[in-house]
mmCIF file with all atom_site columns, N, CA and C in Angstrom:
data_model
loop_
_atom_site.group_PDB
_atom_site.id
_atom_site.type_symbol
_atom_site.label_atom_id
_atom_site.label_alt_id
_atom_site.label_comp_id
_atom_site.label_asym_id
_atom_site.label_entity_id
_atom_site.label_seq_id
_atom_site.pdbx_PDB_ins_code
_atom_site.Cartn_x
_atom_site.Cartn_y
_atom_site.Cartn_z
_atom_site.occupancy
_atom_site.B_iso_or_equiv
_atom_site.pdbx_formal_charge
_atom_site.auth_seq_id
_atom_site.auth_comp_id
_atom_site.auth_asym_id
_atom_site.auth_atom_id
_atom_site.pdbx_PDB_model_num
ATOM 1   N N  . MET A 1 1  ? -5.918  -6.918  14.166  1.00 61.00 ? 721 MET A N  1
ATOM 2   C CA . MET A 1 1  ? -4.823  -6.078  14.094  1.00 61.00 ? 721 MET A CA 1
ATOM 3   C C  . MET A 1 1  ? -5.126  -4.710  13.381  1.00 61.00 ? 721 MET A C  1
ATOM 4   N N  . LYS A 1 2  ? -4.540  -3.598  13.489  1.00 72.00 ? 722 LYS A N  1
ATOM 5   C CA . LYS A 1 2  ? -4.728  -2.339  13.098  1.00 72.00 ? 722 LYS A CA 1
ATOM 6   C C  . LYS A 1 2  ? -3.920  -2.055  11.974  1.00 72.00 ? 722 LYS A C  1
ATOM 7   N N  . LEU A 1 3  ? -4.529  -1.216  11.063  1.00 73.00 ? 723 LEU A N  1
ATOM 8   C CA . LEU A 1 3  ? -3.608  -0.865  9.790   1.00 73.00 ? 723 LEU A CA 1
ATOM 9   C C  . LEU A 1 3  ? -2.649  0.277   10.289  1.00 73.00 ? 723 LEU A C  1
ATOM 10  N N  . GLY A 1 4  ? -1.633  0.242   9.906   1.00 83.00 ? 724 GLY A N  1
ATOM 11  C CA . GLY A 1 4  ? -0.459  1.384   10.271  1.00 83.00 ? 724 GLY A CA 1
ATOM 12  C C  . GLY A 1 4  ? 0.067   1.836   8.875   1.00 83.00 ? 724 GLY A C  1
ATOM 13  N N  . THR A 1 5  ? 0.090   3.182   8.509   1.00 85.00 ? 725 THR A N  1
ATOM 14  C CA . THR A 1 5  ? 0.418   3.833   7.369   1.00 85.00 ? 725 THR A CA 1
ATOM 15  C C  . THR A 1 5  ? 1.041   4.773   7.652   1.00 85.00 ? 725 THR A C  1
ATOM 16  N N  . ILE A 1 6  ? 2.295   5.083   6.959   1.00 87.00 ? 726 ILE A N  1
ATOM 17  C CA . ILE A 1 6  ? 3.124   6.353   7.031   1.00 87.00 ? 726 ILE A CA 1
ATOM 18  C C  . ILE A 1 6  ? 3.450   6.678   5.797   1.00 87.00 ? 726 ILE A C  1
ATOM 19  N N  . VAL A 1 7  ? 2.852   7.978   5.375   1.00 89.00 ? 727 VAL A N  1
ATOM 20  C CA . VAL A 1 7  ? 3.142   8.562   3.877   1.00 89.00 ? 727 VAL A CA 1
ATOM 21  C C  . VAL A 1 7  ? 4.190   9.526   3.926   1.00 89.00 ? 727 VAL A C  1
ATOM 22  N N  . TYR A 1 8  ? 5.411   9.133   3.375   1.00 89.00 ? 728 TYR A N  1
ATOM 23  C CA . TYR A 1 8  ? 6.300   10.066  3.190   1.00 89.00 ? 728 TYR A CA 1
ATOM 24  C C  . TYR A 1 8  ? 6.168   10.791  1.578   1.00 89.00 ? 728 TYR A C  1
ATOM 25  N N  . GLU A 1 9  ? 6.916   11.575  1.133   1.00 86.00 ? 729 GLU A N  1
ATOM 26  C CA . GLU A 1 9  ? 6.978   12.236  -0.377  1.00 86.00 ? 729 GLU A CA 1
ATOM 27  C C  . GLU A 1 9  ? 7.113   11.410  -1.197  1.00 86.00 ? 729 GLU A C  1
ATOM 28  N N  . ASP A 1 10 ? 7.990   10.318  -1.109  1.00 90.00 ? 730 ASP A N  1
ATOM 29  C CA . ASP A 1 10 ? 8.319   9.186   -2.224  1.00 90.00 ? 730 ASP A CA 1
ATOM 30  C C  . ASP A 1 10 ? 7.973   7.881   -1.825  1.00 90.00 ? 730 ASP A C  1
ATOM 31  N N  . LYS A 1 11 ? 7.652   7.650   -0.540  1.00 95.00 ? 731 LYS A N  1
ATOM 32  C CA . LYS A 1 11 ? 7.378   6.232   -0.156  1.00 95.00 ? 731 LYS A CA 1
ATOM 33  C C  . LYS A 1 11 ? 6.101   6.240   0.746   1.00 95.00 ? 731 LYS A C  1
ATOM 34  N N  . ILE A 1 12 ? 5.726   4.788   0.955   1.00 95.00 ? 732 ILE A N  1
ATOM 35  C CA . ILE A 1 12 ? 4.616   4.553   1.837   1.00 95.00 ? 732 ILE A CA 1
ATOM 36  C C  . ILE A 1 12 ? 4.932   3.336   2.385   1.00 95.00 ? 732 ILE A C  1
ATOM 37  N N  . TYR A 1 13 ? 4.858   3.425   3.977   1.00 94.00 ? 733 TYR A N  1
ATOM 38  C CA . TYR A 1 13 ? 4.991   2.288   4.536   1.00 94.00 ? 733 TYR A CA 1
ATOM 39  C C  . TYR A 1 13 ? 3.706   1.782   5.346   1.00 94.00 ? 733 TYR A C  1
ATOM 40  N N  . ILE A 1 14 ? 3.388   0.435   4.893   1.00 92.00 ? 734 ILE A N  1
ATOM 41  C CA . ILE A 1 14 ? 2.087   -0.061  5.253   1.00 92.00 ? 734 ILE A CA 1
ATOM 42  C C  . ILE A 1 14 ? 2.491   -1.066  6.307   1.00 92.00 ? 734 ILE A C  1
ATOM 43  N N  . LYS A 1 15 ? 1.902   -1.270  7.348   1.00 91.00 ? 735 LYS A N  1
ATOM 44  C CA . LYS A 1 15 ? 1.946   -2.288  8.286   1.00 91.00 ? 735 LYS A CA 1
ATOM 45  C C  . LYS A 1 15 ? 0.656   -3.044  8.664   1.00 91.00 ? 735 LYS A C  1
ATOM 46  N N  . ASN A 1 16 ? 0.549   -4.263  8.584   1.00 89.00 ? 736 ASN A N  1
ATOM 47  C CA . ASN A 1 16 ? -0.636  -5.112  9.031   1.00 89.00 ? 736 ASN A CA 1
ATOM 48  C C  . ASN A 1 16 ? -1.527  -5.369  7.844   1.00 89.00 ? 736 ASN A C  1
ATOM 49  N N  . TYR A 1 17 ? -0.844  -5.138  6.678   1.00 91.00 ? 737 TYR A N  1
ATOM 50  C CA . TYR A 1 17 ? -1.796  -5.855  5.535   1.00 91.00 ? 737 TYR A CA 1
ATOM 51  C C  . TYR A 1 17 ? -1.940  -7.187  5.535   1.00 91.00 ? 737 TYR A C  1
ATOM 52  N N  . THR A 1 18 ? -3.127  -7.556  4.882   1.00 90.00 ? 738 THR A N  1
ATOM 53  C CA . THR A 1 18 ? -3.611  -9.148  4.882   1.00 90.00 ? 738 THR A CA 1
ATOM 54  C C  . THR A 1 18 ? -3.347  -9.669  3.466   1.00 90.00 ? 738 THR A C  1
ATOM 55  N N  . ARG A 1 19 ? -3.359  -8.825  2.400   1.00 92.00 ? 739 ARG A N  1
ATOM 56  C CA . ARG A 1 19 ? -3.337  -9.552  1.188   1.00 92.00 ? 739 ARG A CA 1
ATOM 57  C C  . ARG A 1 19 ? -3.196  -8.549  0.097   1.00 92.00 ? 739 ARG A C  1
ATOM 58  N N  . ILE A 1 20 ? -2.204  -8.754  -0.869  1.00 94.00 ? 740 ILE A N  1
ATOM 59  C CA . ILE A 1 20 ? -1.966  -7.724  -1.942  1.00 94.00 ? 740 ILE A CA 1
ATOM 60  C C  . ILE A 1 20 ? -3.049  -8.335  -2.965  1.00 94.00 ? 740 ILE A C  1
ATOM 61  N N  . ILE A 1 21 ? -3.726  -7.309  -3.605  1.00 95.00 ? 741 ILE A N  1
ATOM 62  C CA . ILE A 1 21 ? -4.705  -7.698  -4.806  1.00 95.00 ? 741 ILE A CA 1
ATOM 63  C C  . ILE A 1 21 ? -4.025  -7.478  -6.094  1.00 95.00 ? 741 ILE A C  1
ATOM 64  N N  . SER A 1 22 ? -3.116  -6.455  -6.417  1.00 96.00 ? 742 SER A N  1
ATOM 65  C CA . SER A 1 22 ? -2.773  -6.104  -7.630  1.00 96.00 ? 742 SER A CA 1
ATOM 66  C C  . SER A 1 22 ? -1.555  -5.049  -7.561  1.00 96.00 ? 742 SER A C  1
ATOM 67  N N  . ILE A 1 23 ? -0.590  -5.360  -8.142  1.00 95.00 ? 743 ILE A N  1
ATOM 68  C CA . ILE A 1 23 ? 0.645   -4.535  -8.379  1.00 95.00 ? 743 ILE A CA 1
ATOM 69  C C  . ILE A 1 23 ? 0.824   -4.323  -9.777  1.00 95.00 ? 743 ILE A C  1
ATOM 70  N N  . GLU A 1 24 ? 0.726   -3.044  -10.449 1.00 96.00 ? 744 GLU A N  1
ATOM 71  C CA . GLU A 1 24 ? 1.126   -2.473  -11.631 1.00 96.00 ? 744 GLU A CA 1
ATOM 72  C C  . GLU A 1 24 ? 2.102   -1.189  -11.528 1.00 96.00 ? 744 GLU A C  1
ATOM 73  N N  . ASN A 1 25 ? 2.349   -0.887  -12.579 1.00 96.00 ? 745 ASN A N  1
ATOM 74  C CA . ASN A 1 25 ? 3.545   0.285   -12.508 1.00 96.00 ? 745 ASN A CA 1
ATOM 75  C C  . ASN A 1 25 ? 2.765   1.522   -11.885 1.00 96.00 ? 745 ASN A C  1
ATOM 76  N N  . ASN A 1 26 ? 1.493   1.575   -12.144 1.00 97.00 ? 746 ASN A N  1
ATOM 77  C CA . ASN A 1 26 ? 0.730   2.819   -11.900 1.00 97.00 ? 746 ASN A CA 1
ATOM 78  C C  . ASN A 1 26 ? -0.232  2.492   -10.757 1.00 97.00 ? 746 ASN A C  1
ATOM 79  N N  . TYR A 1 27 ? -0.574  1.365   -10.268 1.00 97.00 ? 747 TYR A N  1
ATOM 80  C CA . TYR A 1 27 ? -1.704  1.082   -9.335  1.00 97.00 ? 747 TYR A CA 1
ATOM 81  C C  . TYR A 1 27 ? -1.214  -0.183  -8.359  1.00 97.00 ? 747 TYR A C  1
ATOM 82  N N  . ILE A 1 28 ? -1.481  0.007   -7.034  1.00 97.00 ? 748 ILE A N  1
ATOM 83  C CA . ILE A 1 28 ? -1.131  -1.094  -6.103  1.00 97.00 ? 748 ILE A CA 1
ATOM 84  C C  . ILE A 1 28 ? -2.674  -1.311  -5.465  1.00 97.00 ? 748 ILE A C  1
ATOM 85  N N  . SER A 1 29 ? -3.237  -2.344  -5.182  1.00 97.00 ? 749 SER A N  1
ATOM 86  C CA . SER A 1 29 ? -4.401  -2.261  -4.403  1.00 97.00 ? 749 SER A CA 1
ATOM 87  C C  . SER A 1 29 ? -3.888  -3.517  -3.281  1.00 97.00 ? 749 SER A C  1
ATOM 88  N N  . LEU A 1 30 ? -4.502  -3.337  -1.956  1.00 94.00 ? 750 LEU A N  1
ATOM 89  C CA . LEU A 1 30 ? -4.358  -4.359  -1.243  1.00 94.00 ? 750 LEU A CA 1
ATOM 90  C C  . LEU A 1 30 ? -5.438  -4.296  -0.166  1.00 94.00 ? 750 LEU A C  1
ATOM 91  N N  . TYR A 1 31 ? -5.642  -5.387  0.783   1.00 92.00 ? 751 TYR A N  1
ATOM 92  C CA . TYR A 1 31 ? -6.412  -5.394  1.730   1.00 92.00 ? 751 TYR A CA 1
ATOM 93  C C  . TYR A 1 31 ? -5.750  -5.232  3.039   1.00 92.00 ? 751 TYR A C  1
ATOM 94  N N  . SER A 1 32 ? -6.532  -4.818  4.072   1.00 86.00 ? 752 SER A N  1
ATOM 95  C CA . SER A 1 32 ? -5.977  -4.870  5.461   1.00 86.00 ? 752 SER A CA 1
ATOM 96  C C  . SER A 1 32 ? -7.059  -4.697  6.332   1.00 86.00 ? 752 SER A C  1
ATOM 97  N N  . ALA A 1 33 ? -7.492  -5.659  7.333   1.00 79.00 ? 753 ALA A N  1
ATOM 98  C CA . ALA A 1 33 ? -8.513  -5.504  8.318   1.00 79.00 ? 753 ALA A CA 1
ATOM 99  C C  . ALA A 1 33 ? -9.800  -4.711  7.895   1.00 79.00 ? 753 ALA A C  1
ATOM 100 N N  . LYS A 1 34 ? -10.414 -5.356  6.793   1.00 84.00 ? 754 LYS A N  1
ATOM 101 C CA . LYS A 1 34 ? -11.972 -4.779  6.643   1.00 84.00 ? 754 LYS A CA 1
ATOM 102 C C  . LYS A 1 34 ? -11.634 -3.433  5.883   1.00 84.00 ? 754 LYS A C  1
ATOM 103 N N  . LYS A 1 35 ? -10.414 -3.167  5.165   1.00 89.00 ? 755 LYS A N  1
ATOM 104 C CA . LYS A 1 35 ? -10.408 -1.993  4.318   1.00 89.00 ? 755 LYS A CA 1
ATOM 105 C C  . LYS A 1 35 ? -9.658  -2.435  3.297   1.00 89.00 ? 755 LYS A C  1
ATOM 106 N N  . LYS A 1 36 ? -9.823  -1.817  2.072   1.00 94.00 ? 756 LYS A N  1
ATOM 107 C CA . LYS A 1 36 ? -9.259  -1.949  0.816   1.00 94.00 ? 756 LYS A CA 1
ATOM 108 C C  . LYS A 1 36 ? -8.232  -0.537  0.583   1.00 94.00 ? 756 LYS A C  1
ATOM 109 N N  . ILE A 1 37 ? -7.009  -0.721  0.344   1.00 93.00 ? 757 ILE A N  1
ATOM 110 C CA . ILE A 1 37 ? -6.401  0.442   -0.026  1.00 93.00 ? 757 ILE A CA 1
ATOM 111 C C  . ILE A 1 37 ? -5.818  0.359   -1.408  1.00 93.00 ? 757 ILE A C  1
ATOM 112 N N  . ILE A 1 38 ? -6.046  1.681   -2.019  1.00 96.00 ? 758 ILE A N  1
ATOM 113 C CA . ILE A 1 38 ? -5.829  1.878   -3.688  1.00 96.00 ? 758 ILE A CA 1
ATOM 114 C C  . ILE A 1 38 ? -4.765  2.746   -3.521  1.00 96.00 ? 758 ILE A C  1
ATOM 115 N N  . ILE A 1 39 ? -3.610  2.501   -3.959  1.00 96.00 ? 759 ILE A N  1
ATOM 116 C CA . ILE A 1 39 ? -2.564  3.542   -4.403  1.00 96.00 ? 759 ILE A CA 1
ATOM 117 C C  . ILE A 1 39 ? -2.301  3.742   -5.952  1.00 96.00 ? 759 ILE A C  1
ATOM 118 N N  . LYS A 1 40 ? -2.478  5.138   -6.316  1.00 97.00 ? 760 LYS A N  1
ATOM 119 C CA . LYS A 1 40 ? -2.318  5.359   -7.679  1.00 97.00 ? 760 LYS A CA 1
ATOM 120 C C  . LYS A 1 40 ? -1.019  6.539   -7.913  1.00 97.00 ? 760 LYS A C  1
ATOM 121 N N  . GLY A 1 41 ? -0.227  6.184   -9.125  1.00 96.00 ? 761 GLY A N  1
ATOM 122 C CA . GLY A 1 41 ? 0.863   6.918   -9.264  1.00 96.00 ? 761 GLY A CA 1
ATOM 123 C C  . GLY A 1 41 ? 1.613   6.544   -10.476 1.00 96.00 ? 761 GLY A C  1
ATOM 124 N N  . LYS A 1 42 ? 2.996   6.895   -10.558 1.00 96.00 ? 762 LYS A N  1
ATOM 125 C CA . LYS A 1 42 ? 3.968   6.411   -11.641 1.00 96.00 ? 762 LYS A CA 1
ATOM 126 C C  . LYS A 1 42 ? 5.018   5.653   -10.738 1.00 96.00 ? 762 LYS A C  1
ATOM 127 N N  . ASN A 1 43 ? 5.498   4.792   -11.721 1.00 96.00 ? 763 ASN A N  1
ATOM 128 C CA . ASN A 1 43 ? 6.855   4.065   -11.195 1.00 96.00 ? 763 ASN A CA 1
ATOM 129 C C  . ASN A 1 43 ? 6.672   3.363   -9.811  1.00 96.00 ? 763 ASN A C  1
ATOM 130 N N  . LEU A 1 44 ? 5.426   2.805   -9.275  1.00 97.00 ? 764 LEU A N  1
ATOM 131 C CA . LEU A 1 44 ? 5.210   2.412   -8.108  1.00 97.00 ? 764 LEU A CA 1
ATOM 132 C C  . LEU A 1 44 ? 6.097   0.826   -7.932  1.00 97.00 ? 764 LEU A C  1
ATOM 133 N N  . THR A 1 45 ? 6.806   0.748   -6.952  1.00 95.00 ? 765 THR A N  1
ATOM 134 C CA . THR A 1 45 ? 7.723   -0.496  -6.716  1.00 95.00 ? 765 THR A CA 1
ATOM 135 C C  . THR A 1 45 ? 7.507   -0.973  -5.432  1.00 95.00 ? 765 THR A C  1
ATOM 136 N N  . LEU A 1 46 ? 7.359   -2.170  -5.125  1.00 94.00 ? 766 LEU A N  1
ATOM 137 C CA . LEU A 1 46 ? 7.515   -2.662  -3.735  1.00 94.00 ? 766 LEU A CA 1
ATOM 138 C C  . LEU A 1 46 ? 9.097   -2.889  -3.219  1.00 94.00 ? 766 LEU A C  1
ATOM 139 N N  . LYS A 1 47 ? 9.496   -1.979  -2.658  1.00 94.00 ? 767 LYS A N  1
ATOM 140 C CA . LYS A 1 47 ? 10.926  -1.964  -2.308  1.00 94.00 ? 767 LYS A CA 1
ATOM 141 C C  . LYS A 1 47 ? 11.229  -3.057  -1.157  1.00 94.00 ? 767 LYS A C  1
ATOM 142 N N  . LYS A 1 48 ? 10.266  -3.055  -0.180  1.00 92.00 ? 768 LYS A N  1
ATOM 143 C CA . LYS A 1 48 ? 10.444  -3.976  0.816   1.00 92.00 ? 768 LYS A CA 1
ATOM 144 C C  . LYS A 1 48 ? 9.048   -4.707  1.231   1.00 92.00 ? 768 LYS A C  1
ATOM 145 N N  . ILE A 1 49 ? 8.991   -6.108  1.182   1.00 91.00 ? 769 ILE A N  1
ATOM 146 C CA . ILE A 1 49 ? 7.844   -6.903  1.678   1.00 91.00 ? 769 ILE A CA 1
ATOM 147 C C  . ILE A 1 49 ? 8.184   -8.013  2.773   1.00 91.00 ? 769 ILE A C  1
ATOM 148 N N  . LEU A 1 50 ? 7.501   -7.931  3.843   1.00 89.00 ? 770 LEU A N  1
ATOM 149 C CA . LEU A 1 50 ? 7.760   -8.940  4.759   1.00 89.00 ? 770 LEU A CA 1
ATOM 150 C C  . LEU A 1 50 ? 6.357   -9.489  5.122   1.00 89.00 ? 770 LEU A C  1
ATOM 151 N N  . ASP A 1 51 ? 6.277   -10.311 6.098   1.00 85.00 ? 771 ASP A N  1
ATOM 152 C CA . ASP A 1 51 ? 4.731   -11.059 6.189   1.00 85.00 ? 771 ASP A CA 1
ATOM 153 C C  . ASP A 1 51 ? 3.815   -9.985  6.257   1.00 85.00 ? 771 ASP A C  1
ATOM 154 N N  . TYR A 1 52 ? 3.862   -8.863  7.164   1.00 88.00 ? 772 TYR A N  1
ATOM 155 C CA . TYR A 1 52 ? 2.796   -8.017  7.316   1.00 88.00 ? 772 TYR A CA 1
ATOM 156 C C  . TYR A 1 52 ? 3.266   -6.660  7.265   1.00 88.00 ? 772 TYR A C  1
ATOM 157 N N  . GLU A 1 53 ? 4.308   -6.203  6.409   1.00 93.00 ? 773 GLU A N  1
ATOM 158 C CA . GLU A 1 53 ? 4.868   -4.968  6.276   1.00 93.00 ? 773 GLU A CA 1
ATOM 159 C C  . GLU A 1 53 ? 5.171   -4.675  4.705   1.00 93.00 ? 773 GLU A C  1
ATOM 160 N N  . LEU A 1 54 ? 4.848   -3.637  4.302   1.00 93.00 ? 774 LEU A N  1
ATOM 161 C CA . LEU A 1 54 ? 5.244   -3.060  2.918   1.00 93.00 ? 774 LEU A CA 1
ATOM 162 C C  . LEU A 1 54 ? 5.858   -1.880  2.868   1.00 93.00 ? 774 LEU A C  1
ATOM 163 N N  . LEU A 1 55 ? 7.003   -1.613  1.854   1.00 96.00 ? 775 LEU A N  1
ATOM 164 C CA . LEU A 1 55 ? 7.489   -0.273  1.755   1.00 96.00 ? 775 LEU A CA 1
ATOM 165 C C  . LEU A 1 55 ? 7.147   -0.030  -0.003  1.00 96.00 ? 775 LEU A C  1
ATOM 166 N N  . ILE A 1 56 ? 6.542   0.904   -0.064  1.00 97.00 ? 776 ILE A N  1
ATOM 167 C CA . ILE A 1 56 ? 6.179   1.038   -1.463  1.00 97.00 ? 776 ILE A CA 1
ATOM 168 C C  . ILE A 1 56 ? 6.950   2.516   -1.889  1.00 97.00 ? 776 ILE A C  1
ATOM 169 N N  . ILE A 1 57 ? 7.553   2.477   -2.990  1.00 97.00 ? 777 ILE A N  1
ATOM 170 C CA . ILE A 1 57 ? 8.248   3.653   -3.520  1.00 97.00 ? 777 ILE A CA 1
ATOM 171 C C  . ILE A 1 57 ? 7.633   4.098   -5.011  1.00 97.00 ? 777 ILE A C  1
ATOM 172 N N  . GLY A 1 58 ? 7.674   5.340   -5.242  1.00 96.00 ? 778 GLY A N  1
ATOM 173 C CA . GLY A 1 58 ? 7.295   5.957   -6.618  1.00 96.00 ? 778 GLY A CA 1
ATOM 174 C C  . GLY A 1 58 ? 6.923   7.370   -6.354  1.00 96.00 ? 778 GLY A C  1
ATOM 175 N N  . ASP A 1 59 ? 5.902   7.722   -7.569  1.00 96.00 ? 779 ASP A N  1
ATOM 176 C CA . ASP A 1 59 ? 5.574   9.328   -7.487  1.00 96.00 ? 779 ASP A CA 1
ATOM 177 C C  . ASP A 1 59 ? 3.966   8.991   -7.345  1.00 96.00 ? 779 ASP A C  1
ATOM 178 N N  . PHE A 1 60 ? 3.556   9.237   -6.042  1.00 95.00 ? 780 PHE A N  1
ATOM 179 C CA . PHE A 1 60 ? 1.980   9.160   -5.824  1.00 95.00 ? 780 PHE A CA 1
ATOM 180 C C  . PHE A 1 60 ? 1.243   10.206  -6.379  1.00 95.00 ? 780 PHE A C  1
ATOM 181 N N  . ASN A 1 61 ? 0.061   9.863   -6.543  1.00 95.00 ? 781 ASN A N  1
ATOM 182 C CA . ASN A 1 61 ? -0.991  10.842  -7.217  1.00 95.00 ? 781 ASN A CA 1
ATOM 183 C C  . ASN A 1 61 ? -2.259  10.729  -5.926  1.00 95.00 ? 781 ASN A C  1
ATOM 184 N N  . ASN A 1 62 ? -2.719  9.658   -5.653  1.00 94.00 ? 782 ASN A N  1
ATOM 185 C CA . ASN A 1 62 ? -3.732  9.250   -4.876  1.00 94.00 ? 782 ASN A CA 1
ATOM 186 C C  . ASN A 1 62 ? -3.696  8.162   -4.082  1.00 94.00 ? 782 ASN A C  1
ATOM 187 N N  . ILE A 1 63 ? -4.216  8.160   -2.746  1.00 93.00 ? 783 ILE A N  1
ATOM 188 C CA . ILE A 1 63 ? -4.087  7.160   -1.935  1.00 93.00 ? 783 ILE A CA 1
ATOM 189 C C  . ILE A 1 63 ? -5.574  6.955   -1.336  1.00 93.00 ? 783 ILE A C  1
ATOM 190 N N  . GLU A 1 64 ? -6.400  5.922   -1.521  1.00 94.00 ? 784 GLU A N  1
ATOM 191 C CA . GLU A 1 64 ? -7.752  5.795   -1.277  1.00 94.00 ? 784 GLU A CA 1
ATOM 192 C C  . GLU A 1 64 ? -7.697  4.680   -0.201  1.00 94.00 ? 784 GLU A C  1
ATOM 193 N N  . VAL A 1 65 ? -8.540  4.774   0.794   1.00 91.00 ? 785 VAL A N  1
ATOM 194 C CA . VAL A 1 65 ? -8.936  3.726   1.853   1.00 91.00 ? 785 VAL A CA 1
ATOM 195 C C  . VAL A 1 65 ? -10.478 3.718   1.770   1.00 91.00 ? 785 VAL A C  1
ATOM 196 N N  . ILE A 1 66 ? -10.829 2.502   1.488   1.00 93.00 ? 786 ILE A N  1
ATOM 197 C CA . ILE A 1 66 ? -12.216 2.196   1.460   1.00 93.00 ? 786 ILE A CA 1
ATOM 198 C C  . ILE A 1 66 ? -12.569 0.949   2.600   1.00 93.00 ? 786 ILE A C  1
ATOM 199 N N  . ASN A 1 67 ? -13.503 1.399   3.368   1.00 90.00 ? 787 ASN A N  1
ATOM 200 C CA . ASN A 1 67 ? -14.130 0.608   4.373   1.00 90.00 ? 787 ASN A CA 1
ATOM 201 C C  . ASN A 1 67 ? -15.127 -0.549  3.927   1.00 90.00 ? 787 ASN A C  1
ATOM 202 N N  . GLU A 1 68 ? -14.911 -1.942  4.124   1.00 80.00 ? 788 GLU A N  1
ATOM 203 C CA . GLU A 1 68 ? -15.714 -2.981  3.604   1.00 80.00 ? 788 GLU A CA 1
ATOM 204 C C  . GLU A 1 68 ? -16.309 -3.534  4.625   1.00 80.00 ? 788 GLU A C  1
#
C-alpha cells in the first residue's frame, strides 16, 4: 500500500497508514508502509479516523517522514 498525504493550511489527510504510535496535543506519530511520520504543532486533534485514513487538524509546525 502506498502512503497518500495531502497537507492543507489547517489539516492533514493521510491515507494508508498502518498504526498510530502516539497522539498528544503537540505531537502525533504513526507508521505507514516502511515509513514513520511525525507531525508537530499545537492543538493537534484527530478529526476523522477510519481503517486506513486519518484527518488531523491543528496548527502545524513540522512534518517529518522517516524511511525505515
